[in-house]
């Protein structure tokens, strides 16, 4: 993707200090979402990593991953599958617990959301410590689907989240901070 386009996307991401708690510099993507041209660039850029690969399903993580994942899926003519926080999905689920700085969290996917052998890409807005994405990747693996890789709109490289993604597939991010 053109470096000019990447610069435009990068400068549209708003930094919000001390949100949601002191010491966190929150990357606010709503200015990108609000601009159709920028959002097109973002989706184009995220899809480039999987150009020429057949993708059956895009898995998006609750909640901002739904936006990027669903738009990617539409462009690809692929289906979209949500990974949600525990207790939100109505049908039979499979879940994974993962640890946070303090305590644990759980994510779930419907048991029939992915079929063995389907070719799957994971999408989310941001890779921070990698705990959430790694749990989602585990769910994809357990389904028997073929994991092509993961793509993030933003990667916070200093948190080294990609080291935590232990379930294989390629790892890509459009913007690195
Ligand atoms: P993690 O499990 O640490 O990789 O965090 C994953 C999720 O937390 C991402 O999907 C983001 O939506 C959110 N998140 C974590 N840190 C930030 C941040 N600094 N700015 C915006 N979102 C964040």
PDB file of C-alpha atoms and ligand atoms in Angstrom:
ATOM      1  CA  UNK A   1       0.000   0.000   0.000  1.00  0.00           C
ATOM      2  CA  UNK A   2       1.220   3.537  -0.772  1.00  0.00           C
ATOM      3  CA  UNK A   3       3.124   5.150   2.082  1.00  0.00           C
ATOM      4  CA  UNK A   4       1.029   8.284   1.547  1.00  0.00           C
ATOM      5  CA  UNK A   5      -2.130   6.271   2.291  1.00  0.00           C
ATOM      6  CA  UNK A   6      -0.547   4.727   5.365  1.00  0.00           C
ATOM      7  CA  UNK A   7       0.439   8.217   6.579  1.00  0.00           C
ATOM      8  CA  UNK A   8      -3.135   9.424   6.142  1.00  0.00           C
ATOM      9  CA  UNK A   9      -4.465   6.501   8.161  1.00  0.00           C
ATOM     10  CA  UNK A  10      -1.812   6.907  10.836  1.00  0.00           C
ATOM     11  CA  UNK A  11      -2.537  10.591  11.336  1.00  0.00           C
ATOM     12  CA  UNK A  12      -6.297   9.939  11.564  1.00  0.00           C
ATOM     13  CA  UNK A  13      -5.850   7.674  14.618  1.00  0.00           C
ATOM     14  CA  UNK A  14      -6.477   9.815  17.698  1.00  0.00           C
ATOM     15  CA  UNK A  15      -4.365   9.293  20.814  1.00  0.00           C
ATOM     16  CA  UNK A  16      -6.357   9.575  24.030  1.00  0.00           C
ATOM     17  CA  UNK A  17      -4.126   9.602  27.141  1.00  0.00           C
ATOM     18  CA  UNK A  18      -5.253   7.893  30.353  1.00  0.00           C
ATOM     19  CA  UNK A  19      -8.258   6.084  28.850  1.00  0.00           C
ATOM     20  CA  UNK A  20      -9.823   3.844  30.111  1.00  0.00           C
ATOM     21  CA  UNK A  21      -7.391   4.104  33.032  1.00  0.00           C
ATOM     22  CA  UNK A  22      -4.305   6.122  33.986  1.00  0.00           C
ATOM     23  CA  UNK A  23      -1.181   5.236  32.010  1.00  0.00           C
ATOM     24  CA  UNK A  24      -2.995   3.804  28.953  1.00  0.00           C
ATOM     25  CA  UNK A  25      -2.628   5.698  25.669  1.00  0.00           C
ATOM     26  CA  UNK A  26      -5.829   4.693  23.887  1.00  0.00           C
ATOM     27  CA  UNK A  27      -5.784   4.499  20.087  1.00  0.00           C
ATOM     28  CA  UNK A  28      -9.152   5.893  19.026  1.00  0.00           C
ATOM     29  CA  UNK A  29     -10.084   4.661  15.548  1.00  0.00           C
ATOM     30  CA  UNK A  30     -13.461   6.440  15.318  1.00  0.00           C
ATOM     31  CA  UNK A  31     -12.046   9.196  13.049  1.00  0.00           C
ATOM     32  CA  UNK A  32     -11.074   6.441  10.574  1.00  0.00           C
ATOM     33  CA  UNK A  33     -14.509   4.811  10.822  1.00  0.00           C
ATOM     34  CA  UNK A  34     -16.173   8.176  10.199  1.00  0.00           C
ATOM     35  CA  UNK A  35     -14.354   8.724   6.895  1.00  0.00           C
ATOM     36  CA  UNK A  36     -15.486   6.453   4.044  1.00  0.00           C
ATOM     37  CA  UNK A  37     -12.345   7.032   1.991  1.00  0.00           C
ATOM     38  CA  UNK A  38     -10.017   6.216   4.905  1.00  0.00           C
ATOM     39  CA  UNK A  39     -12.043   3.164   5.832  1.00  0.00           C
ATOM     40  CA  UNK A  40     -11.765   1.924   2.255  1.00  0.00           C
ATOM     41  CA  UNK A  41      -8.011   2.380   2.422  1.00  0.00           C
ATOM     42  CA  UNK A  42      -7.870   0.501   5.729  1.00  0.00           C
ATOM     43  CA  UNK A  43      -9.825  -2.478   4.380  1.00  0.00           C
ATOM     44  CA  UNK A  44      -7.813  -2.494   1.123  1.00  0.00           C
ATOM     45  CA  UNK A  45      -4.601  -2.505   3.128  1.00  0.00           C
ATOM     46  CA  UNK A  46      -5.695  -5.276   5.470  1.00  0.00           C
ATOM     47  CA  UNK A  47      -6.790  -7.454   2.529  1.00  0.00           C
ATOM     48  CA  UNK A  48      -3.520  -6.993   0.643  1.00  0.00           C
ATOM     49  CA  UNK A  49      -1.819  -9.389   3.055  1.00  0.00           C
ATOM     50  CA  UNK A  50      -4.086 -12.177   1.840  1.00  0.00           C
ATOM     51  CA  UNK A  51      -4.191 -11.248  -1.831  1.00  0.00           C
ATOM     52  CA  UNK A  52      -4.570 -14.257  -4.150  1.00  0.00           C
ATOM     53  CA  UNK A  53      -5.548 -16.539  -1.266  1.00  0.00           C
ATOM     54  CA  UNK A  54      -8.978 -18.106  -1.123  1.00  0.00           C
ATOM     55  CA  UNK A  55     -10.654 -17.124   2.159  1.00  0.00           C
ATOM     56  CA  UNK A  56     -13.896 -18.826   3.279  1.00  0.00           C
ATOM     57  CA  UNK A  57     -14.471 -17.045   6.605  1.00  0.00           C
ATOM     58  CA  UNK A  58     -13.237 -13.952   8.395  1.00  0.00           C
ATOM     59  CA  UNK A  59     -13.372 -14.184  12.194  1.00  0.00           C
ATOM     60  CA  UNK A  60     -13.727 -10.837  13.985  1.00  0.00           C
ATOM     61  CA  UNK A  61     -13.194 -10.162  17.696  1.00  0.00           C
ATOM     62  CA  UNK A  62     -15.783  -8.354  19.869  1.00  0.00           C
ATOM     63  CA  UNK A  63     -16.359  -5.444  19.314  1.00  0.00           C
ATOM     64  CA  UNK A  64     -14.226  -3.341  16.958  1.00  0.00           C
ATOM     65  CA  UNK A  65     -13.014  -6.471  15.181  1.00  0.00           C
ATOM     66  CA  UNK A  66     -16.599  -6.905  13.978  1.00  0.00           C
ATOM     67  CA  UNK A  67     -16.320  -3.710  11.948  1.00  0.00           C
ATOM     68  CA  UNK A  68     -13.039  -4.526  10.215  1.00  0.00           C
ATOM     69  CA  UNK A  69     -13.812  -8.233   9.922  1.00  0.00           C
ATOM     70  CA  UNK A  70     -17.289  -7.803   8.450  1.00  0.00           C
ATOM     71  CA  UNK A  71     -16.106  -5.297   5.853  1.00  0.00           C
ATOM     72  CA  UNK A  72     -13.221  -7.565   4.878  1.00  0.00           C
ATOM     73  CA  UNK A  73     -15.588 -10.526   4.576  1.00  0.00           C
ATOM     74  CA  UNK A  74     -17.960  -8.572   2.306  1.00  0.00           C
ATOM     75  CA  UNK A  75     -15.141  -7.600  -0.022  1.00  0.00           C
ATOM     76  CA  UNK A  76     -13.888 -11.178  -0.183  1.00  0.00           C
ATOM     77  CA  UNK A  77     -17.294 -12.727  -0.693  1.00  0.00           C
ATOM     78  CA  UNK A  78     -16.526 -14.686   2.485  1.00  0.00           C
ATOM     79  CA  UNK A  79     -18.653 -15.310   5.569  1.00  0.00           C
ATOM     80  CA  UNK A  80     -18.172 -13.478   8.865  1.00  0.00           C
ATOM     81  CA  UNK A  81     -17.889 -15.203  12.259  1.00  0.00           C
ATOM     82  CA  UNK A  82     -17.985 -13.324  15.577  1.00  0.00           C
ATOM     83  CA  UNK A  83     -15.829 -14.221  18.573  1.00  0.00           C
ATOM     84  CA  UNK A  84     -17.591 -12.707  21.561  1.00  0.00           C
ATOM     85  CA  UNK A  85     -17.112 -12.154  25.245  1.00  0.00           C
ATOM     86  CA  UNK A  86     -18.509 -14.955  27.389  1.00  0.00           C
ATOM     87  CA  UNK A  87     -22.288 -15.196  27.618  1.00  0.00           C
ATOM     88  CA  UNK A  88     -23.153 -13.099  24.553  1.00  0.00           C
ATOM     89  CA  UNK A  89     -23.618 -15.781  21.894  1.00  0.00           C
ATOM     90  CA  UNK A  90     -27.027 -17.500  21.871  1.00  0.00           C
ATOM     91  CA  UNK A  91     -26.208 -20.942  20.455  1.00  0.00           C
ATOM     92  CA  UNK A  92     -23.847 -23.718  21.626  1.00  0.00           C
ATOM     93  CA  UNK A  93     -20.381 -22.341  22.142  1.00  0.00           C
ATOM     94  CA  UNK A  94     -16.814 -23.343  22.708  1.00  0.00           C
ATOM     95  CA  UNK A  95     -14.812 -21.024  24.950  1.00  0.00           C
ATOM     96  CA  UNK A  96     -11.255 -20.192  25.947  1.00  0.00           C
ATOM     97  CA  UNK A  97     -10.128 -18.485  29.167  1.00  0.00           C
ATOM     98  CA  UNK A  98      -7.060 -16.306  29.050  1.00  0.00           C
ATOM     99  CA  UNK A  99      -5.207 -14.230  31.605  1.00  0.00           C
ATOM    100  CA  UNK A 100      -5.085 -10.464  31.753  1.00  0.00           C
ATOM    101  CA  UNK A 101      -2.780  -8.267  33.795  1.00  0.00           C
ATOM    102  CA  UNK A 102      -5.296  -8.653  36.611  1.00  0.00           C
ATOM    103  CA  UNK A 103      -7.618 -11.658  36.503  1.00  0.00           C
ATOM    104  CA  UNK A 104      -8.952 -13.609  33.549  1.00  0.00           C
ATOM    105  CA  UNK A 105     -11.270 -13.158  30.602  1.00  0.00           C
ATOM    106  CA  UNK A 106     -13.155 -15.541  28.314  1.00  0.00           C
ATOM    107  CA  UNK A 107     -14.119 -15.483  24.664  1.00  0.00           C
ATOM    108  CA  UNK A 108     -16.491 -17.793  22.835  1.00  0.00           C
ATOM    109  CA  UNK A 109     -17.414 -18.898  19.327  1.00  0.00           C
ATOM    110  CA  UNK A 110     -20.406 -20.925  18.134  1.00  0.00           C
ATOM    111  CA  UNK A 111     -19.492 -24.604  17.820  1.00  0.00           C
ATOM    112  CA  UNK A 112     -20.780 -24.734  14.237  1.00  0.00           C
ATOM    113  CA  UNK A 113     -19.370 -21.392  13.072  1.00  0.00           C
ATOM    114  CA  UNK A 114     -16.410 -22.920  11.240  1.00  0.00           C
ATOM    115  CA  UNK A 115     -16.186 -26.235   9.430  1.00  0.00           C
ATOM    116  CA  UNK A 116     -13.031 -28.368   9.312  1.00  0.00           C
ATOM    117  CA  UNK A 117     -10.892 -27.346   6.340  1.00  0.00           C
ATOM    118  CA  UNK A 118     -12.437 -23.903   5.870  1.00  0.00           C
ATOM    119  CA  UNK A 119      -9.823 -21.266   5.159  1.00  0.00           C
ATOM    120  CA  UNK A 120      -9.946 -18.619   7.863  1.00  0.00           C
ATOM    121  CA  UNK A 121      -8.473 -15.188   8.582  1.00  0.00           C
ATOM    122  CA  UNK A 122      -8.669 -13.543  12.017  1.00  0.00           C
ATOM    123  CA  UNK A 123      -9.220  -9.751  12.111  1.00  0.00           C
ATOM    124  CA  UNK A 124      -9.179  -7.205  14.914  1.00  0.00           C
ATOM    125  CA  UNK A 125      -8.676  -3.486  15.298  1.00  0.00           C
ATOM    126  CA  UNK A 126      -5.640  -3.618  17.521  1.00  0.00           C
ATOM    127  CA  UNK A 127      -2.997  -6.040  18.765  1.00  0.00           C
ATOM    128  CA  UNK A 128      -1.903  -5.036  22.275  1.00  0.00           C
ATOM    129  CA  UNK A 129      -0.648  -7.792  24.615  1.00  0.00           C
ATOM    130  CA  UNK A 130      -2.061 -10.453  22.302  1.00  0.00           C
ATOM    131  CA  UNK A 131      -4.107 -12.325  24.918  1.00  0.00           C
ATOM    132  CA  UNK A 132      -7.440 -11.833  23.195  1.00  0.00           C
ATOM    133  CA  UNK A 133      -6.191 -12.656  19.710  1.00  0.00           C
ATOM    134  CA  UNK A 134      -4.370 -15.756  20.937  1.00  0.00           C
ATOM    135  CA  UNK A 135      -7.570 -17.028  22.573  1.00  0.00           C
ATOM    136  CA  UNK A 136      -9.486 -16.416  19.320  1.00  0.00           C
ATOM    137  CA  UNK A 137      -6.792 -18.269  17.362  1.00  0.00           C
ATOM    138  CA  UNK A 138      -7.131 -21.202  19.749  1.00  0.00           C
ATOM    139  CA  UNK A 139     -10.882 -21.316  19.022  1.00  0.00           C
ATOM    140  CA  UNK A 140     -10.183 -21.344  15.279  1.00  0.00           C
ATOM    141  CA  UNK A 141      -7.666 -24.158  15.718  1.00  0.00           C
ATOM    142  CA  UNK A 142     -10.064 -26.228  17.820  1.00  0.00           C
ATOM    143  CA  UNK A 143     -12.712 -25.977  15.095  1.00  0.00           C
ATOM    144  CA  UNK A 144     -10.469 -27.851  12.672  1.00  0.00           C
ATOM    145  CA  UNK A 145     -10.513 -24.949  10.209  1.00  0.00           C
ATOM    146  CA  UNK A 146      -7.361 -23.958   8.330  1.00  0.00           C
ATOM    147  CA  UNK A 147      -5.887 -20.796   9.817  1.00  0.00           C
ATOM    148  CA  UNK A 148      -4.330 -18.594   7.120  1.00  0.00           C
ATOM    149  CA  UNK A 149      -3.298 -15.820   9.486  1.00  0.00           C
ATOM    150  CA  UNK A 150      -4.226 -12.746  11.518  1.00  0.00           C
ATOM    151  CA  UNK A 151      -4.511  -9.118  10.531  1.00  0.00           C
ATOM    152  CA  UNK A 152      -4.749  -6.056  12.749  1.00  0.00           C
ATOM    153  CA  UNK A 153      -5.415  -2.467  11.783  1.00  0.00           C
ATOM    154  CA  UNK A 154      -2.969  -1.381  14.513  1.00  0.00           C
ATOM    155  CA  UNK A 155      -0.162  -3.170  16.341  1.00  0.00           C
ATOM    156  CA  UNK A 156       1.342  -1.741  19.535  1.00  0.00           C
ATOM    157  CA  UNK A 157       4.759  -3.260  18.881  1.00  0.00           C
ATOM    158  CA  UNK A 158       6.265  -2.334  22.260  1.00  0.00           C
ATOM    159  CA  UNK A 159       3.831  -4.720  23.979  1.00  0.00           C
ATOM    160  CA  UNK A 160       5.238  -7.631  21.923  1.00  0.00           C
ATOM    161  CA  UNK A 161       1.798  -9.189  21.516  1.00  0.00           C
ATOM    162  CA  UNK A 162       2.836 -11.104  18.413  1.00  0.00           C
ATOM    163  CA  UNK A 163       5.134 -13.273  20.587  1.00  0.00           C
ATOM    164  CA  UNK A 164       1.997 -14.517  22.303  1.00  0.00           C
ATOM    165  CA  UNK A 165       0.235 -15.666  19.138  1.00  0.00           C
ATOM    166  CA  UNK A 166       1.165 -19.314  19.459  1.00  0.00           C
ATOM    167  CA  UNK A 167      -1.321 -20.975  17.133  1.00  0.00           C
ATOM    168  CA  UNK A 168       0.422 -20.436  13.810  1.00  0.00           C
ATOM    169  CA  UNK A 169      -0.590 -18.570  10.680  1.00  0.00           C
ATOM    170  CA  UNK A 170       1.009 -15.375   9.445  1.00  0.00           C
ATOM    171  CA  UNK A 171       0.675 -12.168  11.527  1.00  0.00           C
ATOM    172  CA  UNK A 172       0.137  -8.801   9.839  1.00  0.00           C
ATOM    173  CA  UNK A 173      -0.617  -5.251  10.884  1.00  0.00           C
ATOM    174  CA  UNK A 174      -1.287  -2.203   8.754  1.00  0.00           C
ATOM    175  CA  UNK A 175      -0.064   0.460  11.196  1.00  0.00           C
ATOM    176  CA  UNK A 176       2.592  -0.037  13.866  1.00  0.00           C
ATOM    177  CA  UNK A 177       2.996   2.286  16.827  1.00  0.00           C
TER     178      UNK A 177
HETATM  179  P1  LIG B   1      -4.892  -7.454  24.071  1.00  0.00           P
HETATM  180  O1  LIG B   1      -5.607  -8.710  24.502  1.00  0.00           O
HETATM  181  O2  LIG B   1      -4.040  -6.872  25.159  1.00  0.00           O
HETATM  182  O3  LIG B   1      -4.092  -7.645  22.788  1.00  0.00           O
HETATM  183  O4  LIG B   1      -5.978  -6.334  23.820  1.00  0.00           O
HETATM  184  C1  LIG B   1      -6.852  -6.512  22.786  1.00  0.00           C
HETATM  185  C2  LIG B   1      -7.997  -5.544  22.695  1.00  0.00           C
HETATM  186  O5  LIG B   1      -7.979  -4.468  23.621  1.00  0.00           O
HETATM  187  C3  LIG B   1      -7.928  -4.928  21.328  1.00  0.00           C
HETATM  188  O6  LIG B   1      -8.857  -5.622  20.520  1.00  0.00           O
HETATM  189  C4  LIG B   1      -8.284  -3.497  21.510  1.00  0.00           C
HETATM  190  O7  LIG B   1      -9.614  -3.315  21.080  1.00  0.00           O
HETATM  191  C5  LIG B   1      -8.178  -3.214  22.980  1.00  0.00           C
HETATM  192  N1  LIG B   1      -7.021  -2.355  23.317  1.00  0.00           N
HETATM  193  C6  LIG B   1      -5.964  -2.706  24.091  1.00  0.00           C
HETATM  194  N2  LIG B   1      -5.100  -1.690  24.241  1.00  0.00           N
HETATM  195  C7  LIG B   1      -5.607  -0.652  23.518  1.00  0.00           C
HETATM  196  C8  LIG B   1      -5.165   0.700  23.251  1.00  0.00           C
HETATM  197  N3  LIG B   1      -4.023   1.208  23.761  1.00  0.00           N
HETATM  198  N4  LIG B   1      -5.940   1.465  22.449  1.00  0.00           N
HETATM  199  C9  LIG B   1      -7.099   0.983  21.935  1.00  0.00           C
HETATM  200  N5  LIG B   1      -7.565  -0.268  22.155  1.00  0.00           N
HETATM  201  C10 LIG B   1      -6.834  -1.082  22.940  1.00  0.00           C
END
